[in-house]
Coordinates of C-alpha atoms in Angstrom, one line a residue:
X205 CA -59.5 127.5 -41.2
X206 CA -62.1 128.0 -38.5
X207 CA -62.4 131.4 -36.8
X208 CA -61.8 131.7 -33.1
X209 CA -65.2 133.3 -32.7
X210 CA -66.8 130.5 -34.6
X211 CA -65.1 128.0 -32.3
X212 CA -66.4 129.7 -29.2
X213 CA -69.9 129.9 -30.6
X214 CA -69.8 126.2 -31.4
X215 CA -68.5 125.4 -27.9
X216 CA -71.4 127.4 -26.4
X217 CA -74.0 125.7 -28.5
X218 CA -72.6 122.2 -27.7
X219 CA -72.7 122.9 -24.0
X220 CA -76.5 123.2 -24.1
X221 CA -77.1 120.7 -26.9
X222 CA -76.2 117.1 -27.5
X223 CA -72.5 116.1 -27.3
X224 CA -70.9 115.5 -30.7
X225 CA -71.2 111.9 -31.9
X226 CA -68.0 109.8 -32.1
X227 CA -68.5 109.2 -35.8
X228 CA -68.8 113.0 -36.4
X229 CA -65.7 113.6 -34.3
X230 CA -63.8 110.9 -36.3
X231 CA -64.9 112.4 -39.6
X232 CA -63.8 115.9 -38.5
X233 CA -60.4 114.5 -37.4
X234 CA -59.9 112.7 -40.7
X235 CA -60.7 115.9 -42.6
X236 CA -58.4 117.9 -40.4
X237 CA -55.5 115.4 -40.9
X238 CA -56.1 115.5 -44.7
X239 CA -56.1 119.3 -44.6
X240 CA -52.8 119.4 -42.7
X241 CA -51.3 116.8 -45.0
X242 CA -52.2 118.6 -48.2
X243 CA -51.5 122.2 -47.3
X244 CA -47.8 121.7 -47.5
X245 CA -47.7 120.7 -51.2
X246 CA -50.2 123.3 -52.0
X247 CA -48.1 126.0 -50.4
X248 CA -44.9 124.6 -51.9
X249 CA -46.5 124.8 -55.4
X250 CA -46.5 128.6 -55.1
X251 CA -43.3 128.9 -53.1
X252 CA -41.4 126.9 -55.8
X253 CA -42.1 129.8 -58.1
X254 CA -41.0 132.5 -55.6
X255 CA -37.8 130.5 -54.9
X256 CA -36.9 129.8 -58.5
X257 CA -37.9 132.8 -60.5
X258 CA -37.0 136.2 -58.9
X259 CA -33.5 135.6 -57.7
X260 CA -32.3 132.9 -60.2
X261 CA -34.3 132.3 -63.4
X262 CA -35.3 135.9 -63.8
X263 CA -31.8 137.1 -62.8
X264 CA -30.3 134.8 -65.4
X265 CA -32.8 135.9 -68.0
X266 CA -32.0 139.5 -67.3
X267 CA -28.3 138.9 -67.4
X268 CA -28.5 137.0 -70.7
X269 CA -30.7 139.6 -72.4
X270 CA -29.1 142.8 -71.1
X271 CA -25.6 142.0 -70.1
X272 CA -23.5 142.3 -66.9
X273 CA -23.4 146.1 -66.8
X274 CA -27.1 146.6 -66.7
X275 CA -28.3 143.4 -64.8
X276 CA -28.4 144.9 -61.3
X277 CA -30.5 147.9 -62.3
X278 CA -32.8 146.0 -64.6
X279 CA -33.4 143.2 -62.2
X280 CA -34.3 145.8 -59.5
X281 CA -36.7 147.5 -61.9
X282 CA -38.5 144.3 -62.9
X283 CA -38.8 142.8 -59.4
X284 CA -39.9 146.2 -58.0
X285 CA -42.8 146.6 -60.5
X286 CA -43.8 143.0 -60.0
X287 CA -43.8 143.3 -56.2
X288 CA -46.0 146.4 -56.4
X289 CA -48.5 144.3 -58.4
X290 CA -48.3 141.6 -55.8
X291 CA -48.8 144.1 -52.9
X292 CA -52.0 145.4 -54.5
X293 CA -53.3 141.9 -55.6
X294 CA -53.3 140.0 -52.3
X295 CA -55.6 142.2 -50.3
X296 CA -57.9 142.8 -53.3
X297 CA -58.0 139.0 -53.8
X298 CA -58.7 138.5 -50.1
X299 CA -61.5 141.0 -50.1
X300 CA -63.1 139.5 -53.2
X301 CA -62.7 136.0 -51.8
X302 CA -64.4 137.0 -48.5
X303 CA -67.4 138.2 -50.6
X304 CA -67.5 135.3 -53.0
X305 CA -70.7 133.2 -52.9
X306 CA -70.5 129.8 -54.7
X307 CA -71.3 126.2 -54.1
X308 CA -67.5 125.6 -53.9
X309 CA -67.1 128.0 -51.1
X310 CA -65.3 131.4 -50.9
X311 CA -61.7 130.3 -51.5
X312 CA -61.6 127.4 -54.0
X313 CA -62.6 129.4 -57.2
X314 CA -59.8 131.9 -56.6
X315 CA -57.2 129.3 -55.8
X316 CA -57.8 127.4 -59.0
X317 CA -58.3 130.4 -61.3
X318 CA -55.2 132.2 -59.9
X319 CA -53.0 129.2 -60.5
X320 CA -54.2 128.9 -64.1
X321 CA -53.7 132.6 -64.9
X322 CA -50.4 132.7 -63.2
X323 CA -49.2 129.6 -65.0
X324 CA -50.1 131.0 -68.4
X325 CA -48.2 134.2 -67.6
X326 CA -45.2 132.2 -66.3
X327 CA -45.0 130.3 -69.6
X328 CA -45.3 133.6 -71.4
X329 CA -42.2 134.8 -69.6
X330 CA -40.2 132.2 -71.5
X331 CA -41.0 134.1 -74.8
X332 CA -40.3 137.6 -73.5
X333 CA -38.0 139.2 -76.1
X334 CA -37.9 142.8 -74.7
X335 CA -38.0 144.5 -71.3
X336 CA -41.7 145.6 -71.6
X337 CA -42.8 142.1 -72.4
X338 CA -40.8 140.7 -69.5
X339 CA -42.2 143.2 -67.1
X340 CA -45.8 142.6 -68.3
X341 CA -45.5 138.9 -68.0
X342 CA -43.9 139.0 -64.5
X343 CA -46.7 141.4 -63.3
X344 CA -49.3 138.9 -64.5
X345 CA -47.4 136.1 -62.8
X346 CA -47.5 138.1 -59.5
X347 CA -51.2 138.9 -59.9
X348 CA -52.2 135.4 -60.8
X349 CA -50.4 133.5 -58.0
X350 CA -51.2 136.2 -55.4
X351 CA -54.9 135.8 -56.2
X352 CA -54.4 132.1 -55.4
X353 CA -52.1 132.7 -52.4
X354 CA -54.3 135.2 -50.6
X355 CA -57.4 132.9 -50.3
X356 CA -55.1 129.9 -49.6
X357 CA -53.7 131.8 -46.6
X358 CA -57.2 132.2 -45.1
X359 CA -57.5 128.4 -44.7
X360 CA -55.9 128.5 -41.2
X361 CA -58.3 131.0 -39.5
X362 CA -61.2 129.5 -41.6
X363 CA -60.8 125.9 -40.6
X364 CA -58.1 125.3 -38.0
X365 CA -58.7 125.5 -34.2
X366 CA -56.4 127.8 -32.2
X367 CA -55.1 124.8 -30.2
X368 CA -53.3 123.3 -33.2
X369 CA -52.5 126.4 -35.2
X370 CA -48.8 126.2 -34.2
X371 CA -48.6 122.7 -35.7
X372 CA -50.5 123.8 -38.8
X373 CA -48.3 126.8 -39.2
X374 CA -45.2 124.6 -38.9
X375 CA -46.5 122.4 -41.7
X376 CA -47.3 125.6 -43.7
X377 CA -43.8 126.9 -43.0
X378 CA -42.3 123.6 -44.1
X379 CA -44.2 123.7 -47.4
X380 CA -43.2 127.3 -48.0
X381 CA -39.5 126.7 -47.2
X382 CA -39.4 123.4 -49.0
X383 CA -40.9 125.1 -52.0
X384 CA -38.6 128.1 -51.9
X385 CA -35.4 126.0 -51.5
X386 CA -36.6 123.4 -53.9
X387 CA -37.3 126.2 -56.4
X388 CA -33.7 127.4 -56.1
X389 CA -32.4 123.8 -56.7
X390 CA -34.7 123.3 -59.6
X391 CA -33.8 126.7 -61.1
X392 CA -30.0 125.9 -60.8
X393 CA -30.5 122.5 -62.4
X394 CA -32.5 123.9 -65.3
X395 CA -30.5 127.1 -65.7
X396 CA -29.6 126.1 -69.2
X397 CA -33.2 125.6 -70.2
X398 CA -35.2 128.4 -68.7
X399 CA -38.4 127.8 -70.7
X400 CA -38.6 124.2 -69.5
X401 CA -38.2 125.4 -65.9
X402 CA -41.1 127.9 -66.3
X403 CA -43.3 125.2 -67.9
X404 CA -42.5 122.7 -65.1
X405 CA -43.2 125.3 -62.3
X406 CA -46.5 126.3 -63.9
X407 CA -47.7 122.7 -64.3
X408 CA -46.8 121.7 -60.8
X409 CA -48.6 124.6 -59.2
X410 CA -51.8 124.0 -61.1
X411 CA -51.7 120.3 -60.2
X412 CA -51.1 120.6 -56.4
X413 CA -53.4 123.6 -55.9
X414 CA -56.3 121.9 -57.8
X415 CA -55.7 118.7 -55.8
X416 CA -55.9 120.7 -52.6
X417 CA -59.2 122.1 -53.5
X418 CA -60.6 118.7 -54.7
X419 CA -59.4 116.8 -51.6
X420 CA -60.5 119.5 -49.1
X421 CA -63.9 120.7 -50.3
X422 CA -65.3 123.7 -48.5
X423 CA -68.9 124.2 -47.5
X424 CA -71.1 126.2 -49.9
X425 CA -71.2 129.9 -49.4
X426 CA -74.1 130.5 -51.7
X427 CA -76.6 131.3 -48.9
X428 CA -74.2 133.3 -46.8
X429 CA -75.2 137.0 -46.3
X430 CA -73.3 139.5 -48.4
X431 CA -72.9 143.1 -47.2
X432 CA -73.7 145.7 -49.9
X433 CA -70.7 146.8 -51.9
X434 CA -69.4 150.2 -50.9
X435 CA -66.4 151.6 -52.8
X436 CA -65.1 153.6 -49.8
X437 CA -65.3 150.5 -47.6
X438 CA -63.6 148.4 -50.3
X439 CA -60.8 151.0 -50.5
X440 CA -60.2 150.3 -46.8
X441 CA -59.0 146.9 -47.9
X442 CA -55.5 148.3 -47.7
X443 CA -55.8 149.8 -44.2
X444 CA -56.1 148.4 -40.7
X445 CA -56.0 151.0 -38.0
X446 CA -52.9 150.6 -35.8
X447 CA -54.7 152.6 -33.0
X448 CA -57.7 150.2 -32.9
X449 CA -55.6 147.1 -33.6
X450 CA -52.1 147.7 -32.2
X451 CA -51.2 144.0 -31.9
X452 CA -52.0 143.5 -35.6
X453 CA -49.9 146.5 -36.4
X454 CA -46.9 145.2 -34.5
X455 CA -47.2 141.7 -35.9
X456 CA -47.3 143.2 -39.4
X457 CA -44.3 145.4 -38.7
X458 CA -42.3 142.4 -37.3
X459 CA -43.0 140.4 -40.5
X460 CA -42.3 143.4 -42.8
X461 CA -38.9 144.1 -41.2
X462 CA -37.8 140.5 -40.9
X463 CA -38.6 139.8 -44.6
X464 CA -37.0 143.1 -45.7
X465 CA -33.7 142.3 -44.0
X466 CA -33.7 138.8 -45.4
X467 CA -34.5 139.9 -49.0
X468 CA -31.9 142.7 -49.0
X469 CA -29.3 139.9 -49.0
X470 CA -31.0 136.9 -50.4
X471 CA -32.6 138.7 -53.3
X472 CA -29.2 139.3 -54.8
X473 CA -27.7 135.9 -53.9
X474 CA -26.7 134.9 -57.4
X475 CA -25.0 138.2 -58.1
X476 CA -23.3 138.1 -54.7
X477 CA -21.8 134.7 -55.6
X478 CA -20.8 135.9 -59.0
X479 CA -19.4 139.3 -58.2
X480 CA -18.8 139.6 -54.4
X481 CA -17.2 136.2 -54.1
X482 CA -15.8 136.3 -57.7
X483 CA -17.2 132.9 -58.8
X484 CA -18.5 134.1 -62.1
X485 CA -20.3 131.4 -64.1
X486 CA -19.5 128.8 -61.4
X487 CA -21.9 130.5 -59.0
X488 CA -25.0 128.7 -60.4
X489 CA -23.5 125.4 -59.4
X490 CA -23.4 126.5 -55.8
X491 CA -27.1 127.3 -55.5
X492 CA -28.2 123.6 -54.9
X493 CA -25.6 123.2 -52.1
X494 CA -26.9 126.4 -50.4
X495 CA -30.4 125.2 -50.8
X496 CA -29.7 121.9 -49.2
X497 CA -27.8 123.5 -46.3
X498 CA -30.7 125.9 -45.7
X499 CA -33.1 122.9 -45.9
X500 CA -31.2 121.1 -43.1
X501 CA -31.4 124.1 -40.8
X502 CA -35.1 124.5 -41.7
X503 CA -36.0 121.0 -40.9
X504 CA -34.3 121.1 -37.5
X505 CA -36.2 124.2 -36.4
X506 CA -39.6 124.0 -38.1
X507 CA -40.5 120.5 -36.9
X508 CA -39.8 121.4 -33.3
X509 CA -40.9 125.1 -33.1
X510 CA -44.6 124.7 -34.1
X511 CA -45.3 121.8 -31.7
X512 CA -43.3 123.4 -28.9
X513 CA -45.2 126.7 -29.4
X514 CA -48.5 124.9 -29.1
X515 CA -47.4 122.9 -26.1
X516 CA -46.3 125.9 -24.0
X517 CA -48.9 128.2 -25.4
X518 CA -46.4 130.9 -26.4
X519 CA -45.6 132.5 -29.7
X520 CA -43.6 135.7 -29.1
X521 CA -40.4 134.2 -27.8
X522 CA -40.1 132.0 -30.8
X523 CA -40.7 134.9 -33.3
X524 CA -38.2 137.1 -31.4
X525 CA -35.5 134.5 -31.3
X526 CA -35.9 133.4 -34.9
X527 CA -35.8 136.9 -36.2
X528 CA -32.6 137.5 -34.2
X529 CA -31.0 134.3 -35.6
X530 CA -31.8 135.3 -39.2
X531 CA -30.3 138.8 -38.6
X532 CA -27.1 137.2 -37.1
X533 CA -26.8 134.9 -40.1
X534 CA -26.9 137.7 -42.6
X535 CA -23.6 139.2 -41.4
X536 CA -21.6 136.0 -41.7
X537 CA -20.5 136.7 -45.4
X538 CA -19.2 140.1 -44.4
X539 CA -16.9 138.6 -41.8
X540 CA -16.2 135.5 -43.9
X541 CA -16.5 136.4 -47.6
X542 CA -16.1 132.9 -49.0
X543 CA -18.1 129.9 -50.0
X544 CA -17.8 128.7 -46.4
X545 CA -19.3 131.9 -45.2
X546 CA -22.2 131.6 -47.6
X547 CA -22.9 128.0 -46.5
X548 CA -22.8 129.0 -42.9
X549 CA -25.2 131.9 -43.6
X550 CA -27.6 129.5 -45.5
X551 CA -27.7 127.0 -42.7
X552 CA -28.2 129.5 -39.8
X553 CA -30.7 131.6 -41.8
X554 CA -32.6 128.4 -42.7
X555 CA -32.8 127.5 -39.1
X556 CA -34.0 130.9 -38.0
X557 CA -36.4 131.4 -40.9
X558 CA -37.9 127.9 -40.4
X559 CA -38.7 128.7 -36.8
X560 CA -40.0 132.1 -37.8
X561 CA -42.4 130.8 -40.4
X562 CA -43.5 128.0 -38.2
X563 CA -44.8 130.3 -35.4
X564 CA -45.3 133.7 -37.0
X565 CA -48.3 132.5 -39.1
X566 CA -49.9 131.2 -35.9
X567 CA -49.3 134.4 -34.1
X568 CA -50.8 136.5 -36.8
X569 CA -53.9 134.3 -37.1
X570 CA -54.5 135.2 -33.4
X571 CA -54.3 139.0 -33.8
X572 CA -56.6 139.4 -36.9
X573 CA -59.0 142.3 -36.5
X574 CA -62.2 140.5 -37.5
X575 CA -63.5 137.0 -38.0
X576 CA -65.6 138.2 -40.9
X577 CA -62.7 139.2 -43.2
X578 CA -59.9 136.7 -42.7
X579 CA -58.8 136.6 -46.3
X580 CA -58.8 140.4 -46.6
X581 CA -56.9 140.9 -43.4
X582 CA -54.4 138.2 -44.3
X583 CA -54.0 139.9 -47.7
X584 CA -53.0 143.0 -45.8
X585 CA -50.6 141.0 -43.7
X586 CA -49.1 139.5 -46.8
X587 CA -48.2 143.0 -47.9
X588 CA -45.5 142.5 -45.2
X589 CA -44.1 139.7 -47.5
X590 CA -44.5 141.4 -50.8
X591 CA -43.6 145.0 -49.8
X592 CA -40.0 143.8 -48.9
X593 CA -39.7 142.6 -52.5
X594 CA -40.3 146.2 -53.5
X595 CA -38.1 147.8 -50.8
X596 CA -35.2 145.3 -50.9
X597 CA -34.4 145.3 -54.6
X598 CA -34.6 149.1 -54.7
X599 CA -32.5 149.6 -51.6
X600 CA -30.1 146.8 -52.4
X601 CA -29.7 147.9 -56.0
X602 CA -28.9 151.4 -55.0
X603 CA -26.4 150.2 -52.4
X604 CA -24.6 147.8 -54.8
X605 CA -24.4 150.4 -57.5
X606 CA -23.0 153.0 -55.1
X607 CA -20.9 151.1 -52.6
X608 CA -20.7 147.5 -53.7
X609 CA -22.1 144.3 -52.1
X610 CA -20.4 144.5 -48.6
X611 CA -22.9 147.0 -47.0
X612 CA -25.8 144.7 -47.9
X613 CA -25.0 142.4 -45.0
X614 CA -25.0 144.7 -42.0
X615 CA -27.9 146.7 -43.4
X616 CA -30.0 143.5 -43.8
X617 CA -29.0 142.3 -40.3
X618 CA -30.0 145.7 -38.7
X619 CA -33.4 145.6 -40.4
X620 CA -33.9 142.0 -39.2
X621 CA -33.1 142.9 -35.6
X622 CA -35.7 145.7 -35.7
X623 CA -38.2 143.0 -36.9
X624 CA -37.4 140.8 -34.0
X625 CA -37.9 143.7 -31.5
X626 CA -41.2 144.7 -33.1
X627 CA -42.9 141.6 -31.7
X628 CA -42.3 142.7 -28.0
X629 CA -45.2 145.2 -27.7
X630 CA -47.8 142.6 -28.7
X631 CA -50.1 142.1 -25.7
X632 CA -52.9 139.7 -26.7
X633 CA -50.6 136.9 -27.5
X634 CA -47.9 135.6 -25.2

């Protein structure tokens, strides 16, 4: 990704120097098209894991190991600890990536190393024979893949001009949602062979992330200046002042609340099907259908939203509308507690979330506090994705254990509406 300040500096220098040669422009265009074409599979490689493991494979593993009576509490414990690890890992990975100096650039070493470490830990989960082993393996999965995902998320502000970030974000969103939904379908298909599923997920992620790095080589960062390491400054990795950067704060809050509302319901999807709808063991067979319906809604919105957002030069209306649509979708199973209700929720939520992911990433890239710390700042932003994975299981688990599944839907919808409203105060982006 190319920073906005970098773009303006380049524009200034070009206005007083020779115009770019056609061959150079053609080469840049070819590189940009290749970058856009390969970011989707790279993103989907990680998203497959987030779609397949926490709410399906891990849920089944917990159920098989600890029984129906303990499954809700133990799944909440495992996913909460893992999400804490993820929340800490991404901004640290981003800060380290920003400071990395190598002939392969700042991002590539972390993307490849993170995918390898995460893959080894994921395969290790297949052999977890007690709770401590399972938690440790899942924590290492979270750390490994978040160390890859943090630097990968910095590709947009590093290399992509503002004028096409909506399109790039749409492709990014497609890769993310394809991966997430594909992971659910894969997990359901391999639910009887969890070790094979873990091996397949780990192998695919290593392949697509390594190919992304090879096909999109970054310029060397060996000669770039490095600020002296100061521990206190590094500790600020986790903090961006909402007073100095209010637009960043509101964009963060919008994403945090939207994802929290979504995960309050979706994080317990398998158990909702099993217990709330009473499908029992038949529930796993419905997962692929829900994934395909979500995918249909996703395709309709994502393809159009990013391009339309670029064309009219506006982000906020799309983020507000999409967050509201997701919130509305979450209450459908409360009014219609049936397979039909779950299918309707999946389709409408897919439509809303596709639009949200297509445009929200572009909006956030335009409110980052500094062009010298893209990966660190995006790591902080991605806490808004990982923190809901801490809050949602803990909140949802307590609600289910105390009141059953029904309250999850209005609570998730209310949080989602607040996420949609949080985008309104942003001033620097329309």
